[in-house]
PDB file of C-alpha atoms in Angstrom:
ATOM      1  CA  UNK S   1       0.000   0.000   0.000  1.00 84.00           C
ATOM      2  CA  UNK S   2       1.585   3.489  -1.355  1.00 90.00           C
ATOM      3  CA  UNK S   3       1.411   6.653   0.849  1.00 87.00           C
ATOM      4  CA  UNK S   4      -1.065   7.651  -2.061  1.00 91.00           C
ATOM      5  CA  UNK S   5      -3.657   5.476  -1.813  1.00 90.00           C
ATOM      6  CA  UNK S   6      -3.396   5.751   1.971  1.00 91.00           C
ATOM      7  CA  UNK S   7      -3.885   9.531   1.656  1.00 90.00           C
ATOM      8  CA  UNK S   8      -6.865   9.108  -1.054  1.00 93.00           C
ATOM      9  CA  UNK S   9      -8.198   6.962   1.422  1.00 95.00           C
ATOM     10  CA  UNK S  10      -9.327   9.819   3.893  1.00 95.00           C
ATOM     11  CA  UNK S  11     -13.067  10.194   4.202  1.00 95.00           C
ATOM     12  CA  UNK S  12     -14.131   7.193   2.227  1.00 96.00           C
ATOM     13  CA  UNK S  13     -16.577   4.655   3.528  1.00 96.00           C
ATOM     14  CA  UNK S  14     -16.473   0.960   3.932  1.00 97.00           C
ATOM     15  CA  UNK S  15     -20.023  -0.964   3.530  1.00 97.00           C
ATOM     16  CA  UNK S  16     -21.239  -2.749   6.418  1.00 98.00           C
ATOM     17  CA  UNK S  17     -21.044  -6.288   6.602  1.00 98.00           C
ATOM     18  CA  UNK S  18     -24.712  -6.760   8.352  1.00 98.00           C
ATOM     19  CA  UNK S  19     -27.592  -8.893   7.756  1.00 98.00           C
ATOM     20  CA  UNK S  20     -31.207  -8.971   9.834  1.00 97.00           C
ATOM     21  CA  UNK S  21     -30.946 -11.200  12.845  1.00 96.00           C
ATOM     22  CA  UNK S  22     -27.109 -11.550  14.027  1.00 98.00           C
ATOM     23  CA  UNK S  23     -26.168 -12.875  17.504  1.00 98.00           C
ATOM     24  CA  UNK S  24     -23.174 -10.025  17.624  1.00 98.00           C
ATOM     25  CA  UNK S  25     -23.174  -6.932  15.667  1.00 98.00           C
ATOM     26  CA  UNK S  26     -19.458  -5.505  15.815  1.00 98.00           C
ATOM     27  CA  UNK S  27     -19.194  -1.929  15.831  1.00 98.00           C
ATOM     28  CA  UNK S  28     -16.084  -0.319  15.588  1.00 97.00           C
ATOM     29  CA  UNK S  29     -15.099   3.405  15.594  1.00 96.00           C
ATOM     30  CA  UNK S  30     -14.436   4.479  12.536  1.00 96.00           C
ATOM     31  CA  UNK S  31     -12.817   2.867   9.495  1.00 97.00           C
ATOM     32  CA  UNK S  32      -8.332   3.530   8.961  1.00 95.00           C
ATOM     33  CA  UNK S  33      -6.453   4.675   6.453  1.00 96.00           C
ATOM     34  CA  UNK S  34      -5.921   0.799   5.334  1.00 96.00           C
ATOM     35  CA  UNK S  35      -9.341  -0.279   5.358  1.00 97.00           C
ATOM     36  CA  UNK S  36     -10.783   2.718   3.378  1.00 97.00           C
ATOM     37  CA  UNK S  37      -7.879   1.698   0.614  1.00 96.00           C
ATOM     38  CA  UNK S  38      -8.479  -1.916   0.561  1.00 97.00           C
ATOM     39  CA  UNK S  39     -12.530  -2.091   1.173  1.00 97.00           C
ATOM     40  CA  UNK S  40     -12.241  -4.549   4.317  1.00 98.00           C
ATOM     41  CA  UNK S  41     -12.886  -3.691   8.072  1.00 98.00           C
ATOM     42  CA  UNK S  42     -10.216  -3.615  10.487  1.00 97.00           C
ATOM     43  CA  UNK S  43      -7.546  -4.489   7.538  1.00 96.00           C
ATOM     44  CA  UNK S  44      -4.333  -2.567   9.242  1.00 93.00           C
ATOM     45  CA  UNK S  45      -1.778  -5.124   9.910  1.00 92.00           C
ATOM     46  CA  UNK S  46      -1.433  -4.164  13.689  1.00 92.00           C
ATOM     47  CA  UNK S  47      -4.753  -4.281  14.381  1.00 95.00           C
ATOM     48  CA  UNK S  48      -5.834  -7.198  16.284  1.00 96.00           C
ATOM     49  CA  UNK S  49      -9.492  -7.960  15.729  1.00 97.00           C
ATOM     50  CA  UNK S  50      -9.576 -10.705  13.892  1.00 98.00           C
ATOM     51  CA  UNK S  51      -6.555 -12.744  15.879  1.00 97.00           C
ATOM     52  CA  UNK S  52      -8.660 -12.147  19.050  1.00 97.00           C
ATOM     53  CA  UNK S  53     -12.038 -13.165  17.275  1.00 98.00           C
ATOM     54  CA  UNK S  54     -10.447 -16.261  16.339  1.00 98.00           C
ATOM     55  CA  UNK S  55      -9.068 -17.073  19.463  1.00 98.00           C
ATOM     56  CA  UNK S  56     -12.274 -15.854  21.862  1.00 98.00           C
ATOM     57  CA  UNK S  57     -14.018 -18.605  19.808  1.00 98.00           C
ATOM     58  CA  UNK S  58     -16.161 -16.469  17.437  1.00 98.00           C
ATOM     59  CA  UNK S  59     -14.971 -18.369  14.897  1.00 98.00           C
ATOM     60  CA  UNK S  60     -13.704 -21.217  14.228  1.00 97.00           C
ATOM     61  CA  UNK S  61     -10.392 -20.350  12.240  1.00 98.00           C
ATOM     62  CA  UNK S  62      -8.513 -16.846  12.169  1.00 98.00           C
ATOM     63  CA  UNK S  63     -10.105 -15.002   9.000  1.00 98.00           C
ATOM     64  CA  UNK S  64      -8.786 -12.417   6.989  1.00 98.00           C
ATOM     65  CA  UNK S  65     -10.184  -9.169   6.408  1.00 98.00           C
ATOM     66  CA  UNK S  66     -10.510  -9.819   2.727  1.00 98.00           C
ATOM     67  CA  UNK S  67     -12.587 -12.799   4.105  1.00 98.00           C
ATOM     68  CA  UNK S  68     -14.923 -10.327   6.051  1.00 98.00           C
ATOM     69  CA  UNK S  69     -18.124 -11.723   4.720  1.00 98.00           C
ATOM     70  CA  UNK S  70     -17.547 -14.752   6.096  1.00 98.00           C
ATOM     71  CA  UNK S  71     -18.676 -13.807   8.498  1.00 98.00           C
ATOM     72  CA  UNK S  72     -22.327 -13.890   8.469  1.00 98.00           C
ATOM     73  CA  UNK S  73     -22.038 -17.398   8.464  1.00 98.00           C
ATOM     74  CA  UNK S  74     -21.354 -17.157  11.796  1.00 98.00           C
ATOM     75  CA  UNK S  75     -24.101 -15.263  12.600  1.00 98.00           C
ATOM     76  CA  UNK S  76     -21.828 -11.748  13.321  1.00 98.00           C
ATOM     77  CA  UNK S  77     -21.304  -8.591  10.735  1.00 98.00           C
ATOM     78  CA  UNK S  78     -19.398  -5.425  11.390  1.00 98.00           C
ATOM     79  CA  UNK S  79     -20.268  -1.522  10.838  1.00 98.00           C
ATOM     80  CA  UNK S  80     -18.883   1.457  12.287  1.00 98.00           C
ATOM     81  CA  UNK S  81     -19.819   4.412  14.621  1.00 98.00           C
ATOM     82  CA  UNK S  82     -18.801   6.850  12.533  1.00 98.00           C
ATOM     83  CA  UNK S  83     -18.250   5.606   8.865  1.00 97.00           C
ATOM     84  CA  UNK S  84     -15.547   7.891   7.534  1.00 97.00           C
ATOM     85  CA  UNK S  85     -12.194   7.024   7.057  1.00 97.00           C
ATOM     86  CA  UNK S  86      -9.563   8.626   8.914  1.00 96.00           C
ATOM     87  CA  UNK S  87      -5.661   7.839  10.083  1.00 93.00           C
ATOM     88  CA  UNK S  88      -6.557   8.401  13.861  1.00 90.00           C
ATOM     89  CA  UNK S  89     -10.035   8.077  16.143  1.00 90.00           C
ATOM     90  CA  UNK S  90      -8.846  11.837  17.282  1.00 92.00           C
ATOM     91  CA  UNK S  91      -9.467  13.106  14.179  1.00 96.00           C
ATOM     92  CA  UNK S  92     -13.558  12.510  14.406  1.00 96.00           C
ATOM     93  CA  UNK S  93     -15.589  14.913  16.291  1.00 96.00           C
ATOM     94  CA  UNK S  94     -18.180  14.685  19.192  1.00 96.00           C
ATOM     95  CA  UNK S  95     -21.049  16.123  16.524  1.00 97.00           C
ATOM     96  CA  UNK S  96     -19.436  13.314  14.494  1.00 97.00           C
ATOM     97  CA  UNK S  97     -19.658  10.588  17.502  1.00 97.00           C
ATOM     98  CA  UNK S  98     -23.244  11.730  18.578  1.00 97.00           C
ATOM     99  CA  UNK S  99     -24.485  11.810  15.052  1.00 98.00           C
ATOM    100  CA  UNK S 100     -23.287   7.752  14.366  1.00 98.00           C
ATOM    101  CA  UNK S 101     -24.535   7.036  17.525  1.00 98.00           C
ATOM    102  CA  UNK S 102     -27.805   8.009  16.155  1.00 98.00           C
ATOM    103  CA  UNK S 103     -27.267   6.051  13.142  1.00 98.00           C
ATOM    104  CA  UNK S 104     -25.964   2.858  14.836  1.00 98.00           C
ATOM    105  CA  UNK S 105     -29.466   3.079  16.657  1.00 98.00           C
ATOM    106  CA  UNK S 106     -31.128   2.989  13.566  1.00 98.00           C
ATOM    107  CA  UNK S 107     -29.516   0.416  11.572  1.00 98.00           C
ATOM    108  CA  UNK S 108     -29.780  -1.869  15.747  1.00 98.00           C
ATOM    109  CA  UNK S 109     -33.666  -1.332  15.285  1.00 98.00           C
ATOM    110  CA  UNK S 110     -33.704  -2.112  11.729  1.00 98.00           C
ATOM    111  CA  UNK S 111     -31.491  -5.345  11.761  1.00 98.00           C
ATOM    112  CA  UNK S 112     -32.455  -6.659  15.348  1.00 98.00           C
ATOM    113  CA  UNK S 113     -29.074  -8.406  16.068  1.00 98.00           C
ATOM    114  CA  UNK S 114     -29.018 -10.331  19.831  1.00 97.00           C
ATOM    115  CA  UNK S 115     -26.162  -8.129  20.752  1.00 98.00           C
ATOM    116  CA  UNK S 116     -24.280  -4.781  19.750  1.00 98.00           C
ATOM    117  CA  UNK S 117     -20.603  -4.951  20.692  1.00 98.00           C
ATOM    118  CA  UNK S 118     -19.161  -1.891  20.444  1.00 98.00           C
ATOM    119  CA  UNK S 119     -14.873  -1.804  20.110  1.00 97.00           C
ATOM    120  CA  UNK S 120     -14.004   1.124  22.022  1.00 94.00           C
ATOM    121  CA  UNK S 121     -15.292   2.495  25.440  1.00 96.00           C
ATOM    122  CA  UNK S 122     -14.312   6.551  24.654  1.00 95.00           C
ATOM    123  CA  UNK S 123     -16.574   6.075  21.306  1.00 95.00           C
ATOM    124  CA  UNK S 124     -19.836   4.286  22.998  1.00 97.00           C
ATOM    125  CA  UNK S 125     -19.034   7.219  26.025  1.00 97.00           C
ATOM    126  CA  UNK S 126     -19.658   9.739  23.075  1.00 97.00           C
ATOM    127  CA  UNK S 127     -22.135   8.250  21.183  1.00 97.00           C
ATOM    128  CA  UNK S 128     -24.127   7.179  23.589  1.00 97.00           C
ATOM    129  CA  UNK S 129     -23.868   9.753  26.015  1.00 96.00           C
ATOM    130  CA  UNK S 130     -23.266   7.266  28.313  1.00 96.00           C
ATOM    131  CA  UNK S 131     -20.146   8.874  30.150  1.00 95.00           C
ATOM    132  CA  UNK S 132     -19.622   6.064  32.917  1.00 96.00           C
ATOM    133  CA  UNK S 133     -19.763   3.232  30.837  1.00 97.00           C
ATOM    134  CA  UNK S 134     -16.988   0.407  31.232  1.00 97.00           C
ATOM    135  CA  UNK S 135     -15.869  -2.817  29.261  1.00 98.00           C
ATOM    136  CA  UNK S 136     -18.453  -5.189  29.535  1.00 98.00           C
ATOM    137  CA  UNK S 137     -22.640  -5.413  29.316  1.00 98.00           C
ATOM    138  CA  UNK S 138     -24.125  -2.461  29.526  1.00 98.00           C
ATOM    139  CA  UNK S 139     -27.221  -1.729  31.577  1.00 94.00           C
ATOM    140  CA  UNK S 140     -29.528  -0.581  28.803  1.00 91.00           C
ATOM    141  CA  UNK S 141     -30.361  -2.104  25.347  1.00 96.00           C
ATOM    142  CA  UNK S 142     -31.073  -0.269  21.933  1.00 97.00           C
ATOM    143  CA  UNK S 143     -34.069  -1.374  20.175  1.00 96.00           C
ATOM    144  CA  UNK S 144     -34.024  -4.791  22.616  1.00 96.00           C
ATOM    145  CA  UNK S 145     -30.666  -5.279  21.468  1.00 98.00           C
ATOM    146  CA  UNK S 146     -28.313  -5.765  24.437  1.00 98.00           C
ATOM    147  CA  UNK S 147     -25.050  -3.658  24.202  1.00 98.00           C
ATOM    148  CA  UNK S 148     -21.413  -4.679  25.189  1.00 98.00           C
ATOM    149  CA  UNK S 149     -18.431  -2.865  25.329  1.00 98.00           C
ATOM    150  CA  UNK S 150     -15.391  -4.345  24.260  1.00 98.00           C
ATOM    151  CA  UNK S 151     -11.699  -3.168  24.196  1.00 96.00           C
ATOM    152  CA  UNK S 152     -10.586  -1.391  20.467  1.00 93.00           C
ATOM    153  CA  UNK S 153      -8.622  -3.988  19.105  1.00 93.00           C
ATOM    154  CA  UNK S 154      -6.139  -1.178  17.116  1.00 86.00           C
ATOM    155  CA  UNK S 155      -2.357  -1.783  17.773  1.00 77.00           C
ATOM    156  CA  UNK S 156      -2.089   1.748  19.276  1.00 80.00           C
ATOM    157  CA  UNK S 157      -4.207   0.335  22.227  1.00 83.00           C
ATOM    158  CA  UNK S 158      -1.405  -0.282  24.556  1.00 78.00           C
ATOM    159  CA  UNK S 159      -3.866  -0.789  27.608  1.00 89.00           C
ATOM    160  CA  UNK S 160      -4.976  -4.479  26.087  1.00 94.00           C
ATOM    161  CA  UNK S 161      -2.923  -7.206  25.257  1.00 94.00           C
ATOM    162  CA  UNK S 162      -4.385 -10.147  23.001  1.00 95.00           C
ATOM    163  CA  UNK S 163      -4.841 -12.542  25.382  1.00 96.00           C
ATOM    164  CA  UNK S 164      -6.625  -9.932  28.025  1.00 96.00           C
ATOM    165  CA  UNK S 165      -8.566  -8.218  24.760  1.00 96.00           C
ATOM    166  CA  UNK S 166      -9.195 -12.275  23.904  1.00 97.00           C
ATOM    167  CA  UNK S 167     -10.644 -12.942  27.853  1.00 98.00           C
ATOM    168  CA  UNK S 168     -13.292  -9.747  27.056  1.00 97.00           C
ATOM    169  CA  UNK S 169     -14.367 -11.212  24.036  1.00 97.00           C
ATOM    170  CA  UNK S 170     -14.718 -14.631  25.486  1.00 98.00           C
ATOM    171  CA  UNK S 171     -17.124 -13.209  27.894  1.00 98.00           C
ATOM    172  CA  UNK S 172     -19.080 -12.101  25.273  1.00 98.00           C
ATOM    173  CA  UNK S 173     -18.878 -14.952  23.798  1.00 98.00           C
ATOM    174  CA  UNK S 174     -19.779 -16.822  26.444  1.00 97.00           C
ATOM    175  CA  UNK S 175     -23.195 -14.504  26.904  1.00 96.00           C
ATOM    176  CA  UNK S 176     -24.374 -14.618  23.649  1.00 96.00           C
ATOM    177  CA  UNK S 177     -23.816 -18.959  23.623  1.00 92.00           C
ATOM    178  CA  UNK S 178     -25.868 -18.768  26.845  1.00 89.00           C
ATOM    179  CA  UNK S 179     -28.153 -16.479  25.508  1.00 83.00           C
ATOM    180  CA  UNK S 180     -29.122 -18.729  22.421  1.00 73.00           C
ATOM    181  CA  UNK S 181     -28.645 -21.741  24.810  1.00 70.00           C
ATOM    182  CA  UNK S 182     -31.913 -20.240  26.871  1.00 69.00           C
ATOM    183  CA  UNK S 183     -33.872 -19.228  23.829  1.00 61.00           C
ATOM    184  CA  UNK S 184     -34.021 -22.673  22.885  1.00 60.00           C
ATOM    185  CA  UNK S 185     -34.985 -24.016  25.551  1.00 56.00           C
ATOM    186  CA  UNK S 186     -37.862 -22.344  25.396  1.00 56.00           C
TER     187      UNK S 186
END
């Protein structure tokens, strides 16, 4: 990837990888530099979303973003918060944050997914409004969608090593297996 097609990369948008019904919807902030140039979610080498996915048991091999779609088949899809491509998170605004918050709400009540995990605490904070949230369930749903937070998965997140970042995703995991587990049942 040239310097140029990084830099002609600012401000695009990547489609969503969604479908009606998902047990996880991933969210994450905002598309990079790498995955507005190449078309696939979380495609920057350092970032560690799909290693962890694998290895939280999401699925069942460790994909490649180029093999994004793939996921459905597993019942999970990704979108964004805010769906402009940029180098850095910093770079969005809160207009920008509250504004895709208002769109993630829509596209939860139009595709119904069991659960929204969101990649990034500062970005659901923002969105959301909801300034105390933490990693982990949240206390309120969107649409009857239960939210999670989950640590961002970028390489610049120093705070979260794989295996920790793979333990939080593993609890999610773990929800959403018990979750279907209880549904039916019933």
């Amino acid at each position: 990837m040239t310097f140029e097609e990084l830099r002609t990369a600012r401000d695009r948008t990547v489609p969503d990888v969604v479908a009606g019904g998902l047990r996880v919807l991933f969210c994450g902030i905002n598309p990079s530099l790498m995955t507005g140039a190449t078309g696939h979610h979380f495609a920057h080498p350092g970032n560690r979303f799909w290693p962890v996915l694998h290895r939280s048991g999401f699925t069942p091999r460790q994909l490649k973003p180029v093999e994004q779609t793939e996921l459905l088949r597993y019942g999970l899809g990704i979108t964004n918060v805010v769906a402009r491509a940029t180098a850095r998170a910093d770079e969005l605004s809160i207009d920008e944050f509250r504004e895709g918050g208002q769109i993630l709400a829509a596209k939860v009540e139009e595709l119904q997914p069991q659960w929204l995990a969101v990649v990034g605490v500062t970005a659901y904070r923002t969105a959301f409004g909801r300034r105390t949230a933490r990693i982990g369930s949240q206390d309120h749903t969107i649409a009857g969608t239960r939210v999670w937070v989950l640590p961002n998965p970028s390489g610049l997140n120093a705070h979260w090593t794989v295996q920790t970042m793979t333990e939080e995703y593993g609890r999610l995991r773990a929800s959403v297996e018990h979750d279907s587990t209880n549904t039916a049942a019933e």
